[in-house]
């Protein structure tokens, strides 16, 4: 700690920080633009100026930028003095010279950092008498709007986009007052994390188009702390509603997980919540084969009879349904009849992941990933499968540079200096995947068949420690020894794998590598990314994946079985059932063959608990009251349980969690994942709406001038209104981030232990697993390597995740089905580029146009995971060229090819 | 007209005349207040807005007749009838003209004082039966106020009695053939008027009601016709006191012969009613302790002085 | 004592004299009172001098409203001009405080001297945009928000607003 004097006040601040973050951490208000907690300082905007005095006698002092000034013992500063504050006011005035006076029509208005900082400095009137510079805007794709006139040239966008997220297509152009931030030409911003520009930009240059389409100011949004259900990482988001519709997803800071940034799938992939395909009424299939909307009461009493009379009831849960829904389904059908509904391969990967979590191998959080100095990625396509992890790995690659800077005596927050020194030096990131990866630019890429990746993994483990078995083949394309050497010399090695290649063998290999490393270095980490947001939670409840019995009644909860199981066998299974009941939020293939459909909520309007990749149980709260006939799955299932005389002691969400914790001691932590419904903050519930929310007496007045009561929330300690606390609420319940004078998300400074550290009172969520179990050495699966072409699933960040893939903006960015191979493999199948392949077994599935890519390993047919291609993974049969295929119209979207 | 029919005409005339007068007074008072506040007052319903009086009556009659569940039901209902009965009985002794009276009692003055004193029961019981703190306070104030002012109200009239030598109002009027008692008994007139205002708890002495302090005082819990009876009772009180002042101090029906005596009586009473309204328009309400000390420390001595001087004069000059 | 008594009498006299002064009462509705243009009565939405609705759905009126009786939703036309998809004022809640007019950055929402809004059915007090929108610019005949603001709309490209220079040529090599 260092003692510094600010405005005559003696303060204790941590060493090694810059003055700006030290003062902000103390809760003081100091305006800034270009500094960002995660991107460090460059001293570009001159906004955080303070006066530094050489010693006690110095009366004049000199103006310094607080973000570029390290705190040191005995330094003396003036923050509030006339000289410093006058300077800051003049800086804002200069930045605002060309600002276009369009706050009323700006999506940033009301949560604008520029507005906040301008008010903070006291600047009001523009004294400059000359013309304003203007710019022409660019089309930047379906996610992000561009309004360049509002720019104050703080350079945060390019620093984020290029330096932090590794994007190449956003840059600063031209010079002097013509500096322009954009692309070289109109087109989609390619980076998968471009959406963070919306929050990174201190003003309204980059805005959220999905929000703008039905814009609502931040103060009017009814928000709740939700968990992103786009992948298994469990990023914290704020889901916000207005007029009964989800309006946007915003980042919700979590010190261990997403921090300040989200991926674009998480940020823009919410539109399915308002989709026309949302199920809004209970439906019963009539003799005509169509669905008849029906009263919930009628349907439930019908189900009471049919479930009571059924000989056997099978319950198929889901990796995307909440823990509560899965558990109640298990209670309803009995432990022996409960299935996870995941593919066999995914279930095996989940088992591996659970084993790793329970063992002494460390599973780092996303923040800890950023500290890794050697990363080995085995098979997992992080950017497309668990995107936010890729952004953390990218930061880890910069550790070599930071290490150099440290040796040179440069503080880590001196961003420009650190990068200038590091040039292109990166910490080694070995990317062993089957197809091109976004991390290739900072990593050491190797393209291998998934089986070969597994073998390489086993071989690395064996090289590290010969107690671990060696595979029968060792791929020749890769220098096993070099990777092993790099890993064993690392201080913080990390192994990353996951379910995207669909190969449990790769995961076992990764576990061996991590275990072998861990014997040398306890800091070694292993990350296994399952597929669904609650894959681990569901697989804790059962080992079974799918019923092998026939007949009886089956209940499917929030699961489209066609994703994981072959279509024909599902049709066969359904035809032998007496009754198929589905609970889901969106219409899908499984709903189409069900006899009874019940409308379930999504993450945005229902509450539930999810277990992420690191075994962190987190509660996701619904932002708004679901539609009249819609209810969370767990409520439907609880009603069905009660009708069958089961679980009568369970009445509320908290009871479900208590029962769950009693039955599974390992899941005790779920109760504390967030405060229960009885929690009161200073005697009050926590509000979902801001204290400025407007329109309460008018928003429903078109229906009736007699205002209804605000809906009550009996299941959680949040209110569906502005009544309640916010600022003092625990992090797991805080529905929006706001502090006086800080209307933007950057107000999070006021709620952190230290800048970019943990949230005050602890980050939300409870880590469920201990590290007491002994790690079992994994053995490579026996089997000869395949010589014939095999279909490899290729994840796409936009489109491969089934629910988000239904949103309008995501659909615009989703690829169309294709199949990619090298010319050797194409020769084996007798196809060429411009032709298409189709399967003999799948008559009604569209053919796949062929893309030739020489980087693809032999015998690999890379095919995107999309609703139209599921069948190709389950039962491809013989692939033949499709002579009748015609190329489709190119999409409307202006986009540039990712591979160039 | 035979006497037996005539007496009924007078009785019913008195009854309906006084109640009707009280009803019209509701409108008239508001009109007058309006004028003195540079407004027009109620002028919409019927000619000059007089329909308002009838609208008020219809409203009061058709309102829900409600007794609060916590009130003492019997007393609560009895209280408002008492004030109306007492005030109406008071009219029995008022001579409207020579031979125009219900009855000429030889103790008419005492009867009048007795009837007005009975009215205190109404207010007190209404306040008690309401079981409401504001009503109770109003009732208490009213009891203390009326009992206090009753004392010198009676004493102030003794001078008149001494001068006229009779308690009969007809005799008192006849005794003013030469000079009105307002001149010879000016102090008596002053005290009686002030005490009369207090007795009918009109502004500025409406402390039992005192809407700024006690919501509505003793009738806080009253509504509908029961409230109506309190209100009518109050206005009857105004008319009764006015006609008593006219009778005792302004020569009653006496006046020039070109108009009938009843007209003179009516005119005098009317002007006094107007004076009552003027008081309401102009004078603010005193504090409760001021009211009491004014009564006991100023009015009572003044009355006694008046009594002694009158007695001495009568003794000396032998009227 | 005497003075106090005199004071009371003088009060009576002063009030009595008022019998002869002029009545202040205005006989509404036969006689309409004069209401200043800035009188705060029924709320209207105005149009700018070009005849296009001024409201840009910025929500500032709604948030300024102390009784929360304004609800609206932003939408935009194909050229990026913002306007309200719906704009609703619940006049049964409105207290005519005029905060909305103070908050409005485009002079769109204005209070008018019309206060005769009584209805037998409360539901009729809920005004939608078609009830609120008038054809003229109201009290501010000359103001046009989009002439001042930098956002491009149909008929006004970048750099064509007041006090703006033409858009920058990013590829220019001039110093």
PDB file of N, CA and C in Angstrom, chain C residues 65-109:
ATOM      1  N   UNK C  65     -42.560  13.004 -16.210  1.00  0.00           N
ATOM      2  CA  UNK C  65     -43.943  13.037 -15.712  1.00  0.00           C
ATOM      3  C   UNK C  65     -44.021  12.533 -14.276  1.00  0.00           C
ATOM      4  N   UNK C  66     -44.471  13.371 -13.351  1.00  0.00           N
ATOM      5  CA  UNK C  66     -44.501  12.932 -11.954  1.00  0.00           C
ATOM      6  C   UNK C  66     -45.582  11.895 -11.662  1.00  0.00           C
ATOM      7  N   UNK C  67     -46.585  11.802 -12.520  1.00  0.00           N
ATOM      8  CA  UNK C  67     -47.620  10.800 -12.274  1.00  0.00           C
ATOM      9  C   UNK C  67     -47.522   9.655 -13.280  1.00  0.00           C
ATOM     10  N   UNK C  68     -46.447   9.622 -14.047  1.00  0.00           N
ATOM     11  CA  UNK C  68     -46.187   8.517 -14.984  1.00  0.00           C
ATOM     12  C   UNK C  68     -47.355   8.268 -15.930  1.00  0.00           C
ATOM     13  N   UNK C  69     -47.965   9.338 -16.442  1.00  0.00           N
ATOM     14  CA  UNK C  69     -49.161   9.120 -17.245  1.00  0.00           C
ATOM     15  C   UNK C  69     -48.859   9.166 -18.737  1.00  0.00           C
ATOM     16  N   UNK C  70     -47.580   9.176 -19.122  1.00  0.00           N
ATOM     17  CA  UNK C  70     -47.223   9.165 -20.542  1.00  0.00           C
ATOM     18  C   UNK C  70     -46.517   7.857 -20.861  1.00  0.00           C
ATOM     19  N   UNK C  71     -46.978   7.165 -21.886  1.00  0.00           N
ATOM     20  CA  UNK C  71     -46.289   5.960 -22.340  1.00  0.00           C
ATOM     21  C   UNK C  71     -46.157   6.041 -23.848  1.00  0.00           C
ATOM     22  N   UNK C  72     -44.987   5.673 -24.350  1.00  0.00           N
ATOM     23  CA  UNK C  72     -44.785   5.725 -25.786  1.00  0.00           C
ATOM     24  C   UNK C  72     -43.770   4.671 -26.195  1.00  0.00           C
ATOM     25  N   UNK C  73     -43.681   4.419 -27.471  1.00  0.00           N
ATOM     26  CA  UNK C  73     -42.707   3.475 -27.993  1.00  0.00           C
ATOM     27  C   UNK C  73     -42.068   4.076 -29.223  1.00  0.00           C
ATOM     28  N   UNK C  74     -40.736   4.004 -29.258  1.00  0.00           N
ATOM     29  CA  UNK C  74     -40.011   4.532 -30.415  1.00  0.00           C
ATOM     30  C   UNK C  74     -40.065   3.563 -31.582  1.00  0.00           C
ATOM     31  N   UNK C  75     -40.166   4.127 -32.770  1.00  0.00           N
ATOM     32  CA  UNK C  75     -39.925   3.337 -33.966  1.00  0.00           C
ATOM     33  C   UNK C  75     -39.255   4.294 -34.953  1.00  0.00           C
ATOM     34  N   UNK C  76     -38.850   3.827 -36.110  1.00  0.00           N
ATOM     35  CA  UNK C  76     -38.244   4.774 -37.046  1.00  0.00           C
ATOM     36  C   UNK C  76     -38.649   4.451 -38.462  1.00  0.00           C
ATOM     37  N   UNK C  77     -38.599   5.476 -39.331  1.00  0.00           N
ATOM     38  CA  UNK C  77     -38.971   5.228 -40.715  1.00  0.00           C
ATOM     39  C   UNK C  77     -37.746   4.715 -41.470  1.00  0.00           C
ATOM     40  N   UNK C  78     -37.927   4.460 -42.746  1.00  0.00           N
ATOM     41  CA  UNK C  78     -36.843   3.808 -43.495  1.00  0.00           C
ATOM     42  C   UNK C  78     -35.595   4.688 -43.615  1.00  0.00           C
ATOM     43  N   UNK C  79     -35.746   5.995 -43.366  1.00  0.00           N
ATOM     44  CA  UNK C  79     -34.591   6.885 -43.453  1.00  0.00           C
ATOM     45  C   UNK C  79     -33.954   7.167 -42.106  1.00  0.00           C
ATOM     46  N   UNK C  80     -34.435   6.505 -41.073  1.00  0.00           N
ATOM     47  CA  UNK C  80     -33.795   6.660 -39.780  1.00  0.00           C
ATOM     48  C   UNK C  80     -34.385   7.741 -38.905  1.00  0.00           C
ATOM     49  N   UNK C  81     -35.480   8.376 -39.354  1.00  0.00           N
ATOM     50  CA  UNK C  81     -36.115   9.393 -38.525  1.00  0.00           C
ATOM     51  C   UNK C  81     -36.914   8.700 -37.429  1.00  0.00           C
ATOM     52  N   UNK C  82     -36.684   9.124 -36.212  1.00  0.00           N
ATOM     53  CA  UNK C  82     -37.408   8.514 -35.090  1.00  0.00           C
ATOM     54  C   UNK C  82     -38.790   9.145 -34.958  1.00  0.00           C
ATOM     55  N   UNK C  83     -39.759   8.330 -34.614  1.00  0.00           N
ATOM     56  CA  UNK C  83     -41.079   8.849 -34.264  1.00  0.00           C
ATOM     57  C   UNK C  83     -41.769   7.830 -33.374  1.00  0.00           C
ATOM     58  N   UNK C  84     -42.801   8.240 -32.663  1.00  0.00           N
ATOM     59  CA  UNK C  84     -43.435   7.279 -31.753  1.00  0.00           C
ATOM     60  C   UNK C  84     -44.358   6.321 -32.509  1.00  0.00           C
ATOM     61  N   UNK C  85     -44.240   5.056 -32.169  1.00  0.00           N
ATOM     62  CA  UNK C  85     -45.144   4.052 -32.736  1.00  0.00           C
ATOM     63  C   UNK C  85     -46.522   4.241 -32.105  1.00  0.00           C
ATOM     64  N   UNK C  86     -46.529   4.428 -30.815  1.00  0.00           N
ATOM     65  CA  UNK C  86     -47.750   4.887 -30.152  1.00  0.00           C
ATOM     66  C   UNK C  86     -47.349   5.917 -29.111  1.00  0.00           C
ATOM     67  N   UNK C  87     -48.268   6.788 -28.801  1.00  0.00           N
ATOM     68  CA  UNK C  87     -48.007   7.820 -27.793  1.00  0.00           C
ATOM     69  C   UNK C  87     -49.297   7.983 -27.026  1.00  0.00           C
ATOM     70  N   UNK C  88     -49.240   7.679 -25.749  1.00  0.00           N
ATOM     71  CA  UNK C  88     -50.486   7.622 -24.984  1.00  0.00           C
ATOM     72  C   UNK C  88     -50.358   8.498 -23.747  1.00  0.00           C
ATOM     73  N   UNK C  89     -51.364   9.324 -23.543  1.00  0.00           N
ATOM     74  CA  UNK C  89     -51.416  10.097 -22.300  1.00  0.00           C
ATOM     75  C   UNK C  89     -52.714   9.744 -21.590  1.00  0.00           C
ATOM     76  N   UNK C  90     -52.592   9.356 -20.364  1.00  0.00           N
ATOM     77  CA  UNK C  90     -53.760   9.046 -19.552  1.00  0.00           C
ATOM     78  C   UNK C  90     -54.147  10.322 -18.813  1.00  0.00           C
ATOM     79  N   UNK C  91     -55.077  11.094 -19.422  1.00  0.00           N
ATOM     80  CA  UNK C  91     -55.428  12.390 -18.836  1.00  0.00           C
ATOM     81  C   UNK C  91     -56.176  12.256 -17.525  1.00  0.00           C
ATOM     82  N   UNK C  92     -56.673  11.059 -17.237  1.00  0.00           N
ATOM     83  CA  UNK C  92     -57.327  10.912 -15.940  1.00  0.00           C
ATOM     84  C   UNK C  92     -56.297  10.956 -14.823  1.00  0.00           C
ATOM     85  N   UNK C  93     -55.012  10.826 -15.163  1.00  0.00           N
ATOM     86  CA  UNK C  93     -53.948  10.933 -14.172  1.00  0.00           C
ATOM     87  C   UNK C  93     -53.195  12.249 -14.275  1.00  0.00           C
ATOM     88  N   UNK C  94     -53.267  12.884 -15.449  1.00  0.00           N
ATOM     89  CA  UNK C  94     -52.454  14.072 -15.704  1.00  0.00           C
ATOM     90  C   UNK C  94     -52.791  15.179 -14.715  1.00  0.00           C
ATOM     91  N   UNK C  95     -51.749  15.843 -14.211  1.00  0.00           N
ATOM     92  CA  UNK C  95     -51.983  16.956 -13.293  1.00  0.00           C
ATOM     93  C   UNK C  95     -51.624  18.288 -13.936  1.00  0.00           C
ATOM     94  N   UNK C  96     -51.428  18.277 -15.261  1.00  0.00           N
ATOM     95  CA  UNK C  96     -51.186  19.503 -16.018  1.00  0.00           C
ATOM     96  C   UNK C  96     -50.030  20.313 -15.444  1.00  0.00           C
ATOM     97  N   UNK C  97     -48.982  19.636 -15.013  1.00  0.00           N
ATOM     98  CA  UNK C  97     -47.872  20.348 -14.389  1.00  0.00           C
ATOM     99  C   UNK C  97     -46.946  20.954 -15.430  1.00  0.00           C
ATOM    100  N   UNK C  98     -46.991  20.444 -16.670  1.00  0.00           N
ATOM    101  CA  UNK C  98     -46.162  21.011 -17.721  1.00  0.00           C
ATOM    102  C   UNK C  98     -44.718  20.561 -17.716  1.00  0.00           C
ATOM    103  N   UNK C  99     -44.356  19.611 -16.846  1.00  0.00           N
ATOM    104  CA  UNK C  99     -42.975  19.125 -16.846  1.00  0.00           C
ATOM    105  C   UNK C  99     -42.616  18.500 -18.193  1.00  0.00           C
ATOM    106  N   UNK C 100     -43.596  17.846 -18.829  1.00  0.00           N
ATOM    107  CA  UNK C 100     -43.325  17.189 -20.112  1.00  0.00           C
ATOM    108  C   UNK C 100     -42.917  18.231 -21.148  1.00  0.00           C
ATOM    109  N   UNK C 101     -43.608  19.340 -21.134  1.00  0.00           N
ATOM    110  CA  UNK C 101     -43.285  20.399 -22.081  1.00  0.00           C
ATOM    111  C   UNK C 101     -41.885  20.958 -21.805  1.00  0.00           C
ATOM    112  N   UNK C 102     -41.566  21.106 -20.516  1.00  0.00           N
ATOM    113  CA  UNK C 102     -40.223  21.576 -20.142  1.00  0.00           C
ATOM    114  C   UNK C 102     -39.159  20.613 -20.639  1.00  0.00           C
ATOM    115  N   UNK C 103     -39.452  19.314 -20.538  1.00  0.00           N
ATOM    116  CA  UNK C 103     -38.447  18.314 -20.864  1.00  0.00           C
ATOM    117  C   UNK C 103     -38.281  18.130 -22.359  1.00  0.00           C
ATOM    118  N   UNK C 104     -39.294  18.456 -23.145  1.00  0.00           N
ATOM    119  CA  UNK C 104     -39.284  18.088 -24.561  1.00  0.00           C
ATOM    120  C   UNK C 104     -38.178  18.824 -25.319  1.00  0.00           C
ATOM    121  N   UNK C 105     -37.243  18.091 -25.918  1.00  0.00           N
ATOM    122  CA  UNK C 105     -36.155  18.752 -26.638  1.00  0.00           C
ATOM    123  C   UNK C 105     -36.553  19.199 -28.037  1.00  0.00           C
ATOM    124  N   UNK C 106     -37.728  18.834 -28.492  1.00  0.00           N
ATOM    125  CA  UNK C 106     -38.105  19.177 -29.868  1.00  0.00           C
ATOM    126  C   UNK C 106     -39.310  20.112 -29.923  1.00  0.00           C
ATOM    127  N   UNK C 107     -39.758  20.625 -28.779  1.00  0.00           N
ATOM    128  CA  UNK C 107     -40.976  21.449 -28.705  1.00  0.00           C
ATOM    129  C   UNK C 107     -42.187  20.711 -29.240  1.00  0.00           C
ATOM    130  N   UNK C 108     -42.144  19.403 -29.197  1.00  0.00           N
ATOM    131  CA  UNK C 108     -43.260  18.650 -29.744  1.00  0.00           C
ATOM    132  C   UNK C 108     -44.448  18.675 -28.799  1.00  0.00           C
ATOM    133  N   UNK C 109     -44.204  18.306 -27.574  1.00  0.00           N
ATOM    134  CA  UNK C 109     -45.306  18.225 -26.615  1.00  0.00           C
ATOM    135  C   UNK C 109     -45.526  19.609 -26.039  1.00  0.00           C
TER     136      UNK C 109
END
